[in-house]
mmCIF file of C-alpha atoms and ligand atoms in Angstrom:
data_model
loop_
_atom_site.group_PDB
_atom_site.id
_atom_site.type_symbol
_atom_site.label_atom_id
_atom_site.label_comp_id
_atom_site.label_asym_id
_atom_site.label_seq_id
_atom_site.Cartn_x
_atom_site.Cartn_y
_atom_site.Cartn_z
ATOM 1 C CA MET K 1 -14.872 -25.516 6.209
ATOM 2 C CA ARG K 2 -11.494 -24.088 7.277
ATOM 3 C CA ASN K 3 -10.824 -20.516 6.351
ATOM 4 C CA VAL K 4 -7.316 -19.126 5.614
ATOM 5 C CA TYR K 5 -6.950 -15.388 4.779
ATOM 6 C CA LEU K 6 -3.823 -14.731 2.719
ATOM 7 C CA ASP K 7 -4.699 -11.195 1.510
ATOM 8 C CA TYR K 8 -3.377 -8.903 4.289
ATOM 9 C CA SER K 9 -2.186 -6.418 1.695
ATOM 10 C CA ALA K 10 -5.838 -6.013 0.460
ATOM 11 C CA THR K 11 -6.957 -5.342 3.901
ATOM 12 C CA THR K 12 -6.542 -6.536 7.618
ATOM 13 C CA PRO K 13 -8.986 -7.574 10.294
ATOM 14 C CA VAL K 14 -9.600 -4.908 12.930
ATOM 15 C CA LYS K 15 -7.667 -5.951 16.114
ATOM 16 C CA GLU K 16 -9.723 -6.454 19.281
ATOM 17 C CA GLU K 17 -7.777 -3.762 21.078
ATOM 18 C CA VAL K 18 -8.562 -1.367 18.197
ATOM 19 C CA LEU K 19 -12.300 -2.334 18.290
ATOM 20 C CA GLN K 20 -12.447 -1.814 21.983
ATOM 21 C CA ALA K 21 -10.866 1.592 21.648
ATOM 22 C CA MET K 22 -13.443 2.626 18.985
ATOM 23 C CA ILE K 23 -16.715 1.398 20.640
ATOM 24 C CA PRO K 24 -17.301 4.094 23.136
ATOM 25 C CA TYR K 25 -16.945 6.758 20.294
ATOM 26 C CA PHE K 26 -19.992 5.192 18.629
ATOM 27 C CA THR K 27 -22.068 5.200 21.837
ATOM 28 C CA GLU K 28 -21.607 7.268 24.892
ATOM 29 C CA ASN K 29 -18.728 9.481 23.591
ATOM 30 C CA PHE K 30 -20.592 10.657 20.508
ATOM 31 C CA GLY K 31 -20.100 14.490 20.859
ATOM 32 C CA ASN K 32 -19.232 16.448 17.742
ATOM 33 C CA PRO K 33 -15.528 17.393 18.095
ATOM 34 C CA SER K 34 -16.364 21.035 17.058
ATOM 35 C CA SER K 35 -18.843 21.519 19.903
ATOM 36 C CA LEU K 36 -17.694 23.707 22.737
ATOM 37 C CA TYR K 37 -19.350 21.794 25.657
ATOM 38 C CA SER K 38 -17.534 18.876 27.449
ATOM 39 C CA GLY K 39 -18.949 16.160 25.208
ATOM 40 C CA GLY K 40 -17.366 17.860 22.121
ATOM 41 C CA LEU K 41 -14.084 18.604 23.901
ATOM 42 C CA ASN K 42 -13.712 15.073 24.980
ATOM 43 C CA SER K 43 -14.149 14.069 21.255
ATOM 44 C CA LYS K 44 -11.627 16.685 20.210
ATOM 45 C CA ALA K 45 -9.191 15.347 22.912
ATOM 46 C CA ALA K 46 -9.576 11.795 21.516
ATOM 47 C CA ILE K 47 -8.708 13.088 17.930
ATOM 48 C CA ASP K 48 -5.740 14.951 19.285
ATOM 49 C CA LYS K 49 -4.615 11.750 20.990
ATOM 50 C CA ALA K 50 -4.919 9.738 17.725
ATOM 51 C CA ARG K 51 -2.991 12.473 15.911
ATOM 52 C CA ASN K 52 -0.152 12.050 18.432
ATOM 53 C CA GLN K 53 -0.227 8.250 18.141
ATOM 54 C CA LEU K 54 0.120 8.425 14.258
ATOM 55 C CA ALA K 55 2.679 11.195 14.494
ATOM 56 C CA ASP K 56 4.708 8.915 16.756
ATOM 57 C CA LEU K 57 4.679 6.119 14.464
ATOM 58 C CA ILE K 58 6.365 8.090 11.580
ATOM 59 C CA ASN K 59 8.307 10.532 13.802
ATOM 60 C CA ALA K 60 6.309 13.542 12.579
ATOM 61 C CA ARG K 61 4.911 16.430 14.557
ATOM 62 C CA PRO K 62 1.209 16.016 15.343
ATOM 63 C CA ASP K 63 0.303 19.142 13.517
ATOM 64 C CA GLU K 64 1.757 17.553 10.327
ATOM 65 C CA ILE K 65 -0.864 14.733 10.433
ATOM 66 C CA PHE K 66 -4.190 15.399 8.582
ATOM 67 C CA PHE K 67 -6.825 12.708 8.725
ATOM 68 C CA THR K 68 -8.589 11.819 5.426
ATOM 69 C CA GLY K 69 -11.290 9.418 4.388
ATOM 70 C CA SER K 70 -8.827 6.883 2.811
ATOM 71 C CA GLY K 71 -5.324 6.430 1.460
ATOM 72 C CA THR K 72 -6.778 7.112 -1.929
ATOM 73 C CA GLU K 73 -7.997 10.466 -0.718
ATOM 74 C CA ALA K 74 -4.553 11.290 0.744
ATOM 75 C CA ASP K 75 -3.029 10.531 -2.695
ATOM 76 C CA ASN K 76 -5.588 12.582 -4.626
ATOM 77 C CA TRP K 77 -5.163 15.447 -2.204
ATOM 78 C CA VAL K 78 -1.400 15.686 -2.392
ATOM 79 C CA LEU K 79 -1.223 15.388 -6.191
ATOM 80 C CA GLN K 80 -4.182 17.771 -6.927
ATOM 81 C CA GLY K 81 -3.357 20.056 -3.988
ATOM 82 C CA VAL K 82 0.321 20.552 -5.031
ATOM 83 C CA ALA K 83 -0.618 20.872 -8.734
ATOM 84 C CA ASP K 84 -3.216 23.544 -7.924
ATOM 85 C CA ALA K 85 -0.984 25.472 -5.549
ATOM 86 C CA MET K 86 1.929 25.580 -7.951
ATOM 87 C CA ARG K 87 -0.297 26.586 -10.864
ATOM 88 C CA LYS K 88 -1.471 29.509 -8.718
ATOM 89 C CA LYS K 89 2.068 30.533 -7.960
ATOM 90 C CA GLY K 90 2.889 30.228 -11.692
ATOM 91 C CA LYS K 91 5.431 27.449 -11.170
ATOM 92 C CA GLY K 92 5.955 24.489 -13.513
ATOM 93 C CA ASN K 93 3.502 21.912 -14.548
ATOM 94 C CA HIS K 94 5.578 18.626 -14.621
ATOM 95 C CA ILE K 95 5.017 15.712 -12.213
ATOM 96 C CA ILE K 96 7.209 12.608 -11.962
ATOM 97 C CA THR K 97 5.879 9.349 -10.800
ATOM 98 C CA THR K 98 6.466 5.580 -11.671
ATOM 99 C CA LYS K 99 4.804 2.898 -13.745
ATOM 100 C CA ILE K 100 4.170 0.781 -10.622
ATOM 101 C CA GLU K 101 2.162 3.161 -8.503
ATOM 102 C CA HIS K 102 -1.264 2.290 -7.175
ATOM 103 C CA HIS K 103 -4.160 3.545 -9.350
ATOM 104 C CA ALA K 104 -4.937 6.124 -6.629
ATOM 105 C CA ILE K 105 -1.739 7.963 -7.968
ATOM 106 C CA LEU K 106 -1.832 6.826 -11.586
ATOM 107 C CA HIS K 107 -5.459 7.714 -12.255
ATOM 108 C CA THR K 108 -5.090 11.030 -10.393
ATOM 109 C CA CYS K 109 -2.027 11.757 -12.748
ATOM 110 C CA GLU K 110 -4.174 10.920 -15.747
ATOM 111 C CA TYR K 111 -6.814 13.344 -14.508
ATOM 112 C CA LEU K 112 -4.114 16.038 -14.040
ATOM 113 C CA GLN K 113 -3.016 15.490 -17.599
ATOM 114 C CA THR K 114 -6.480 16.468 -18.775
ATOM 115 C CA GLN K 115 -5.890 19.647 -16.723
ATOM 116 C CA GLY K 116 -2.766 20.599 -18.559
ATOM 117 C CA PHE K 117 -0.034 18.945 -16.348
ATOM 118 C CA GLU K 118 2.679 16.805 -17.891
ATOM 119 C CA VAL K 119 3.419 13.499 -16.245
ATOM 120 C CA THR K 120 6.512 11.373 -16.550
ATOM 121 C CA CYS K 121 6.039 7.746 -15.332
ATOM 122 C CA LEU K 122 9.560 6.296 -14.602
ATOM 123 C CA ASP K 123 10.319 2.711 -15.756
ATOM 124 C CA VAL K 124 11.385 0.188 -13.065
ATOM 125 C CA GLU K 125 14.097 -2.409 -13.262
ATOM 126 C CA SER K 126 13.113 -6.152 -13.556
ATOM 127 C CA ASP K 127 13.367 -6.458 -9.739
ATOM 128 C CA GLY K 128 10.777 -3.647 -9.312
ATOM 129 C CA ARG K 129 13.168 -1.004 -8.039
ATOM 130 C CA ILE K 130 13.585 2.433 -9.365
ATOM 131 C CA ASP K 131 17.012 3.471 -10.673
ATOM 132 C CA PRO K 132 17.818 6.835 -9.063
ATOM 133 C CA ALA K 133 19.683 7.970 -12.193
ATOM 134 C CA LYS K 134 16.399 7.677 -14.073
ATOM 135 C CA LEU K 135 14.745 10.078 -11.711
ATOM 136 C CA GLU K 136 17.651 12.552 -11.939
ATOM 137 C CA LYS K 137 17.411 12.405 -15.682
ATOM 138 C CA ALA K 138 13.641 12.968 -15.795
ATOM 139 C CA ILE K 139 13.782 16.183 -13.769
ATOM 140 C CA THR K 140 13.283 19.396 -15.775
ATOM 141 C CA ASP K 141 12.987 23.006 -14.816
ATOM 142 C CA LYS K 142 9.174 22.573 -14.911
ATOM 143 C CA THR K 143 9.039 19.709 -12.375
ATOM 144 C CA ILE K 144 7.020 20.518 -9.226
ATOM 145 C CA LEU K 145 6.489 17.194 -7.570
ATOM 146 C CA VAL K 146 7.911 13.706 -7.514
ATOM 147 C CA SER K 147 5.645 10.912 -6.178
ATOM 148 C CA ILE K 148 7.158 7.470 -5.595
ATOM 149 C CA MET K 149 5.631 4.655 -3.413
ATOM 150 C CA LEU K 150 7.656 3.362 -0.418
ATOM 151 C CA VAL K 151 6.302 -0.245 -0.838
ATOM 152 C CA ASN K 152 4.589 -1.626 -3.853
ATOM 153 C CA ASN K 153 1.216 -3.422 -3.258
ATOM 154 C CA GLU K 154 1.606 -6.282 -5.729
ATOM 155 C CA VAL K 155 5.259 -7.245 -5.406
ATOM 156 C CA GLY K 156 6.106 -5.764 -2.131
ATOM 157 C CA THR K 157 9.210 -4.031 -3.446
ATOM 158 C CA ILE K 158 10.721 -1.446 -1.048
ATOM 159 C CA GLN K 159 12.162 1.687 -2.816
ATOM 160 C CA ASP K 160 15.105 3.585 -1.507
ATOM 161 C CA ILE K 161 13.053 6.680 -0.753
ATOM 162 C CA ARG K 162 15.774 8.327 1.188
ATOM 163 C CA GLU K 163 17.944 8.528 -1.787
ATOM 164 C CA LEU K 164 15.197 9.325 -4.336
ATOM 165 C CA ALA K 165 13.886 12.068 -2.041
ATOM 166 C CA GLY K 166 17.417 13.489 -1.673
ATOM 167 C CA ILE K 167 17.605 13.869 -5.469
ATOM 168 C CA ALA K 168 14.280 15.880 -5.477
ATOM 169 C CA ARG K 169 15.423 17.966 -2.487
ATOM 170 C CA ARG K 170 18.795 18.885 -4.277
ATOM 171 C CA HIS K 171 16.626 20.122 -7.209
ATOM 172 C CA LYS K 172 14.277 21.985 -4.741
ATOM 173 C CA ILE K 173 11.328 19.780 -5.848
ATOM 174 C CA LEU K 174 8.567 18.560 -3.479
ATOM 175 C CA PHE K 175 8.569 14.760 -2.792
ATOM 176 C CA HIS K 176 5.591 12.496 -1.897
ATOM 177 C CA THR K 177 5.600 8.883 -0.992
ATOM 178 C CA ASP K 178 2.584 6.622 -0.900
ATOM 179 C CA ALA K 179 3.375 4.562 2.228
ATOM 180 C CA VAL K 180 -0.017 2.785 2.465
ATOM 181 C CA GLN K 181 1.629 -0.694 2.150
ATOM 182 C CA ALA K 182 4.676 0.277 4.094
ATOM 183 C CA LEU K 183 3.103 1.642 7.327
ATOM 184 C CA GLY K 184 3.668 -0.909 10.195
ATOM 185 C CA ASN K 185 5.754 -3.095 7.799
ATOM 186 C CA VAL K 186 8.896 -1.143 7.277
ATOM 187 C CA PRO K 187 10.418 1.417 9.579
ATOM 188 C CA ILE K 188 9.279 4.913 8.687
ATOM 189 C CA ASP K 189 10.773 8.115 9.968
ATOM 190 C CA VAL K 190 9.783 11.106 7.806
ATOM 191 C CA ASN K 191 12.880 12.890 8.743
ATOM 192 C CA VAL K 192 15.251 10.069 7.760
ATOM 193 C CA LEU K 193 13.325 9.666 4.548
ATOM 194 C CA GLY K 194 13.375 13.340 3.870
ATOM 195 C CA VAL K 195 9.826 13.311 2.327
ATOM 196 C CA ASP K 196 7.496 16.353 2.124
ATOM 197 C CA PHE K 197 4.255 14.320 2.088
ATOM 198 C CA LEU K 198 3.396 10.784 2.952
ATOM 199 C CA SER K 199 0.012 8.872 2.487
ATOM 200 C CA MET K 200 -1.250 6.284 5.062
ATOM 201 C CA SER K 201 -4.280 4.088 5.435
ATOM 202 C CA ALA K 202 -5.795 2.498 8.677
ATOM 203 C CA HIS K 203 -7.165 -0.670 7.209
ATOM 204 C CA LYS K 204 -3.760 -2.093 6.267
ATOM 205 C CA ILE K 205 -2.626 -1.899 9.864
ATOM 206 C CA TYR K 206 -5.466 -3.641 11.595
ATOM 207 C CA GLY K 207 -7.546 -0.432 11.877
ATOM 208 C CA PRO K 208 -10.795 0.516 10.397
ATOM 209 C CA LYS K 209 -11.612 0.919 6.650
ATOM 210 C CA GLY K 210 -12.524 4.343 5.221
ATOM 211 C CA MET K 211 -9.758 6.076 7.313
ATOM 212 C CA GLY K 212 -6.528 7.603 5.888
ATOM 213 C CA ALA K 213 -4.034 10.315 6.676
ATOM 214 C CA LEU K 214 -1.653 12.564 4.943
ATOM 215 C CA PHE K 215 1.612 13.740 6.461
ATOM 216 C CA ILE K 216 2.294 17.300 5.314
ATOM 217 C CA ARG K 217 5.720 18.697 6.395
ATOM 218 C CA LYS K 218 5.350 21.963 8.193
ATOM 219 C CA GLY K 219 5.709 24.826 5.856
ATOM 220 C CA ASN K 220 4.620 23.012 2.750
ATOM 221 C CA ARG K 221 1.653 24.485 1.118
ATOM 222 C CA LEU K 222 -0.959 22.631 -0.868
ATOM 223 C CA SER K 223 -4.575 23.654 -1.866
ATOM 224 C CA ASN K 224 -7.367 22.252 0.158
ATOM 225 C CA PHE K 225 -9.127 19.334 -1.349
ATOM 226 C CA ILE K 226 -12.499 19.246 0.553
ATOM 227 C CA HIS K 227 -14.012 22.672 1.337
ATOM 228 C CA GLY K 228 -16.384 23.493 4.239
ATOM 229 C CA GLY K 229 -15.744 23.708 7.934
ATOM 230 C CA ALA K 230 -12.633 24.280 9.801
ATOM 231 C CA GLN K 231 -11.796 20.706 10.752
ATOM 232 C CA GLU K 232 -8.230 19.367 10.343
ATOM 233 C CA MET K 233 -6.715 22.749 10.922
ATOM 234 C CA GLY K 234 -8.851 24.236 8.126
ATOM 235 C CA LYS K 235 -7.318 21.931 5.492
ATOM 236 C CA ARG K 236 -9.812 19.008 5.243
ATOM 237 C CA ALA K 237 -13.470 19.948 5.959
ATOM 238 C CA GLY K 238 -16.144 17.669 7.217
ATOM 239 C CA THR K 239 -17.119 16.358 10.699
ATOM 240 C CA GLU K 240 -14.505 13.897 11.636
ATOM 241 C CA ASN K 241 -14.963 10.174 11.493
ATOM 242 C CA LEU K 242 -14.423 10.038 15.373
ATOM 243 C CA PRO K 243 -14.426 6.289 15.953
ATOM 244 C CA GLY K 244 -12.404 5.694 12.749
ATOM 245 C CA ILE K 245 -9.754 8.279 13.899
ATOM 246 C CA VAL K 246 -9.569 6.769 17.392
ATOM 247 C CA GLY K 247 -9.204 3.344 15.795
ATOM 248 C CA PHE K 248 -6.432 4.550 13.517
ATOM 249 C CA GLY K 249 -4.615 6.065 16.494
ATOM 250 C CA LYS K 250 -4.836 2.787 18.357
ATOM 251 C CA ALA K 251 -3.718 0.750 15.435
ATOM 252 C CA ALA K 252 -0.760 3.028 15.031
ATOM 253 C CA GLU K 253 0.117 2.723 18.669
ATOM 254 C CA ILE K 254 0.095 -1.095 18.432
ATOM 255 C CA ALA K 255 2.033 -1.044 15.040
ATOM 256 C CA LYS K 256 4.771 0.828 16.948
ATOM 257 C CA ARG K 257 4.668 -1.136 20.087
ATOM 258 C CA ASP K 258 4.600 -4.550 18.242
ATOM 259 C CA PHE K 259 6.599 -3.684 15.169
ATOM 260 C CA ASP K 260 9.556 -6.146 15.646
ATOM 261 C CA LYS K 261 7.251 -8.958 16.615
ATOM 262 C CA HIS K 262 4.950 -8.277 13.633
ATOM 263 C CA VAL K 263 7.815 -8.193 11.188
ATOM 264 C CA LYS K 264 9.547 -11.234 12.500
ATOM 265 C CA HIS K 265 6.241 -13.302 12.483
ATOM 266 C CA SER K 266 5.262 -12.182 9.031
ATOM 267 C CA GLN K 267 8.750 -12.868 7.575
ATOM 268 C CA GLU K 268 8.871 -16.300 9.114
ATOM 269 C CA VAL K 269 5.496 -17.379 7.851
ATOM 270 C CA ARG K 270 6.048 -15.868 4.506
ATOM 271 C CA ASP K 271 9.462 -17.537 4.065
ATOM 272 C CA TYR K 272 7.917 -20.877 5.150
ATOM 273 C CA LEU K 273 5.297 -20.410 2.479
ATOM 274 C CA LEU K 274 7.927 -19.527 0.022
ATOM 275 C CA LYS K 275 10.082 -22.579 0.883
ATOM 276 C CA ARG K 276 7.179 -24.991 0.652
ATOM 277 C CA ILE K 277 5.872 -23.692 -2.622
ATOM 278 C CA THR K 278 9.209 -23.469 -4.435
ATOM 279 C CA GLU K 279 10.331 -26.808 -3.122
ATOM 280 C CA GLU K 280 7.153 -28.788 -3.690
ATOM 281 C CA ILE K 281 5.554 -27.183 -6.827
ATOM 282 C CA PRO K 282 7.500 -27.262 -10.105
ATOM 283 C CA ASP K 283 7.446 -24.428 -12.578
ATOM 284 C CA VAL K 284 6.924 -21.587 -10.224
ATOM 285 C CA GLU K 285 8.680 -18.165 -10.213
ATOM 286 C CA ILE K 286 8.865 -15.423 -7.513
ATOM 287 C CA ASN K 287 8.492 -11.976 -8.929
ATOM 288 C CA GLY K 288 10.358 -9.055 -7.419
ATOM 289 C CA THR K 289 13.446 -8.861 -5.183
ATOM 290 C CA MET K 290 13.442 -10.817 -1.989
ATOM 291 C CA LYS K 291 16.042 -8.559 -0.586
ATOM 292 C CA TYR K 292 13.955 -5.239 -0.455
ATOM 293 C CA ARG K 293 10.473 -6.689 0.221
ATOM 294 C CA HIS K 294 7.409 -6.186 2.348
ATOM 295 C CA PRO K 295 7.817 -8.940 5.090
ATOM 296 C CA GLY K 296 4.429 -10.613 4.362
ATOM 297 C CA ASN K 297 4.442 -10.381 0.535
ATOM 298 C CA LEU K 298 4.791 -13.257 -1.860
ATOM 299 C CA ASN K 299 4.041 -12.817 -5.632
ATOM 300 C CA VAL K 300 4.169 -16.086 -7.455
ATOM 301 C CA THR K 301 3.849 -17.190 -11.071
ATOM 302 C CA PHE K 302 2.494 -20.648 -11.574
ATOM 303 C CA ASP K 303 3.400 -21.516 -15.209
ATOM 304 C CA PHE K 304 0.791 -23.029 -17.531
ATOM 305 C CA ILE K 305 -2.241 -21.915 -15.519
ATOM 306 C CA GLU K 306 -4.603 -18.995 -15.030
ATOM 307 C CA GLY K 307 -4.297 -17.129 -11.713
ATOM 308 C CA GLU K 308 -8.147 -16.412 -11.698
ATOM 309 C CA SER K 309 -8.877 -20.119 -11.745
ATOM 310 C CA LEU K 310 -6.425 -20.783 -8.949
ATOM 311 C CA LEU K 311 -8.085 -18.071 -6.958
ATOM 312 C CA ILE K 312 -11.530 -19.417 -7.479
ATOM 313 C CA LEU K 313 -10.586 -23.116 -6.720
ATOM 314 C CA LEU K 314 -8.663 -22.018 -3.562
ATOM 315 C CA ASP K 315 -11.638 -20.000 -2.502
ATOM 316 C CA MET K 316 -13.714 -23.142 -2.690
ATOM 317 C CA LYS K 317 -11.315 -24.505 -0.098
ATOM 318 C CA GLY K 318 -11.806 -21.485 2.142
ATOM 319 C CA ILE K 319 -8.516 -19.849 1.141
ATOM 320 C CA SER K 320 -8.367 -16.162 0.112
ATOM 321 C CA ILE K 321 -5.712 -14.863 -2.083
ATOM 322 C CA SER K 322 -5.445 -12.213 -4.772
ATOM 323 C CA THR K 323 -4.435 -11.873 -8.313
ATOM 324 C CA GLY K 324 -3.175 -8.389 -7.761
ATOM 325 C CA SER K 325 -4.587 -6.158 -10.480
ATOM 326 C CA ALA K 326 -3.998 -9.015 -13.046
ATOM 327 C CA CYS K 327 -7.267 -9.542 -14.906
ATOM 328 C CA SER K 328 -9.000 -7.193 -12.550
ATOM 329 C CA SER K 329 -10.837 -5.512 -15.487
ATOM 330 C CA LYS K 330 -13.194 -7.133 -17.902
ATOM 331 C CA SER K 331 -10.531 -6.428 -20.639
ATOM 332 C CA LEU K 332 -8.225 -8.950 -18.975
ATOM 333 C CA LYS K 333 -5.642 -6.114 -18.807
ATOM 334 C CA PRO K 334 -2.607 -7.659 -17.133
ATOM 335 C CA SER K 335 -1.085 -6.210 -14.002
ATOM 336 C CA HIS K 336 0.590 -2.864 -14.790
ATOM 337 C CA VAL K 337 3.239 -3.580 -12.094
ATOM 338 C CA LEU K 338 4.289 -6.969 -13.515
ATOM 339 C CA ASP K 339 4.119 -5.562 -17.038
ATOM 340 C CA ALA K 340 6.419 -2.548 -16.041
ATOM 341 C CA MET K 341 8.902 -5.187 -14.595
ATOM 342 C CA GLY K 342 9.000 -6.985 -17.907
ATOM 343 C CA VAL K 343 7.150 -10.084 -16.895
ATOM 344 C CA PRO K 344 5.736 -11.733 -20.084
ATOM 345 C CA TRP K 345 2.078 -11.419 -20.507
ATOM 346 C CA GLU K 346 1.341 -15.116 -20.272
ATOM 347 C CA LYS K 347 3.235 -15.337 -17.084
ATOM 348 C CA ILE K 348 1.310 -12.412 -15.658
ATOM 349 C CA HIS K 349 -1.915 -14.277 -16.170
ATOM 350 C CA GLY K 350 -0.511 -17.125 -14.075
ATOM 351 C CA THR K 351 0.488 -14.864 -11.173
ATOM 352 C CA VAL K 352 -1.036 -14.527 -7.742
ATOM 353 C CA ARG K 353 -0.279 -12.502 -4.657
ATOM 354 C CA MET K 354 -0.340 -14.178 -1.250
ATOM 355 C CA THR K 355 0.142 -11.883 1.757
ATOM 356 C CA VAL K 356 0.413 -12.995 5.366
ATOM 357 C CA GLY K 357 -0.037 -11.214 8.593
ATOM 358 C CA ASP K 358 -0.308 -11.339 12.397
ATOM 359 C CA PHE K 359 -2.964 -13.981 12.413
ATOM 360 C CA THR K 360 -1.441 -16.450 9.828
ATOM 361 C CA THR K 361 0.135 -19.585 11.164
ATOM 362 C CA LYS K 362 2.506 -22.191 9.755
ATOM 363 C CA ASP K 363 -0.360 -24.657 10.103
ATOM 364 C CA ASP K 364 -2.356 -22.343 7.783
ATOM 365 C CA VAL K 365 0.501 -22.520 5.332
ATOM 366 C CA ASP K 366 0.458 -26.340 5.553
ATOM 367 C CA TYR K 367 -3.222 -26.362 4.668
ATOM 368 C CA VAL K 368 -2.759 -23.944 1.779
ATOM 369 C CA VAL K 369 0.266 -25.677 0.245
ATOM 370 C CA ASN K 370 -1.463 -29.058 0.395
ATOM 371 C CA GLU K 371 -4.624 -27.643 -1.393
ATOM 372 C CA LEU K 372 -2.516 -25.569 -3.709
ATOM 373 C CA LYS K 373 -0.448 -28.589 -4.847
ATOM 374 C CA ASN K 374 -3.519 -30.586 -5.898
ATOM 375 C CA ILE K 375 -5.199 -27.594 -7.586
ATOM 376 C CA VAL K 376 -2.107 -26.718 -9.554
ATOM 377 C CA ILE K 377 -1.875 -30.304 -10.806
ATOM 378 C CA ARG K 378 -5.555 -30.388 -11.855
ATOM 379 C CA LEU K 379 -5.283 -27.015 -13.653
ATOM 380 C CA ARG K 380 -2.211 -27.954 -15.423
ATOM 381 C CA GLU K 381 -3.811 -31.213 -16.664
ATOM 382 C CA ILE K 382 -6.587 -29.305 -18.263
ATOM 383 C CA SER K 383 -4.537 -26.385 -19.386
ATOM 384 C CA PRO K 384 -4.254 -25.993 -23.280
ATOM 385 C CA ILE K 385 -0.657 -24.790 -22.589
ATOM 386 C CA ASN K 386 1.609 -27.032 -20.617
ATOM 387 C CA HIS K 387 5.000 -28.791 -20.720
ATOM 388 C CA GLU K 388 4.192 -31.166 -23.369
ATOM 389 C CA LYS K 389 2.117 -28.988 -25.665
ATOM 390 C CA GLY K 390 4.396 -25.933 -25.137
ATOM 391 C CA TRP K 391 2.895 -22.380 -24.958
HETATM 392 C C1 LIG H 401 -0.079 1.440 -2.315
HETATM 393 C C2 LIG H 401 -1.545 1.866 -2.041
HETATM 394 N N1 LIG H 401 -1.839 3.071 -2.191
HETATM 395 C C3 LIG H 401 -3.124 3.472 -1.898
HETATM 396 C C4 LIG H 401 -4.084 2.559 -1.560
HETATM 397 C C5 LIG H 401 -5.433 2.990 -1.274
HETATM 398 O O1 LIG H 401 -5.800 3.061 0.115
HETATM 399 P P1 LIG H 401 -7.292 2.971 0.549
HETATM 400 O O2 LIG H 401 -7.774 1.529 0.381
HETATM 401 O O3 LIG H 401 -7.271 3.383 1.983
HETATM 402 O O4 LIG H 401 -8.061 3.982 -0.309
HETATM 403 C C6 LIG H 401 -3.800 1.246 -1.453
HETATM 404 C C7 LIG H 401 -4.801 0.186 -1.181
HETATM 405 O O5 LIG H 401 -4.638 -0.921 -1.576
HETATM 406 C C8 LIG H 401 -2.400 0.817 -1.689
HETATM 407 O O6 LIG H 401 -1.976 -0.414 -1.599
#
């Protein structure tokens, strides 16, 4: 059976160049980077190189890059680390974030609420964007940190982080952005954006899973999250994931080298998918703005059907898509992102996310749309809610 992967925002395959760069660090170059003999020094040099490669991708200094075990860890570290450091300094206890963040942010904020911190979650407009005036209004004299994602993982909306971070800076408040979905897909320059912290993850840019990083602008203090040895400049203990770090570095180098090609290809294939779906399947809606959007993201509502059923029937045809976080829990809780954008509950249940990447072809899109058309017709025929019957 043919396989078509349309879930690049969930994860990406490791590129051959990345794999080849990693392999020696599982085998002959296995020295502990903390060891003082040449095997260890070689490993340390490989980590330094990767740190440079990642710094280069976001225009940071290498000593502002800290490797972590995931994007989730980077998000946890910055929120808990800033909260803890500020509490020790006797500063405020208020954090501002948004309703559309990844759970790595939202659930960490919920945890911080149990520790006495106050959290404001900003509303979003119907296109998924944050109104800067709402941020300005939410700031109090107790606010210590603002955390707003650069690109949303469900609808692909790109925020104007430069403007939002500028507001925080004027109020002398630290600003973090979760750039896990943005890395390699939108231009990132930490100095242009004006952020203090930025989270990244390797497996979204054709690197290995279980590898993340946090950019910490020089001079910013946050408490350590993992205690132990002196790794990562004494800020994040634990023997380094050497092959993972080397792979992340290589993936970052490729992301920079091939940025234009990657974005152009993703956009072309995504737009072709968009065109075919909207022209050939009735009663579909695209969620989120097309103007400020991740180049490979499509988030589509198919009226009168259930996204989960669509996912399963497409899977039987070898096609992988996602329902975002819609129905991800047993409680059938709808996607918090679409909910925040005001998408009605019944439409959220008919929504799927399709994300394309470097290995998706127009031929793949043809295969997907042909299968999709048949499946949508079948599901609508058996749906208790359809045109004739109404909702
Ligand atoms: C926006 C965003 N933040 C954080 C994460 C978590 O990254 P990781 O899978 O490396 O823990 C993801 C993963 O999907 C994401 O999309």
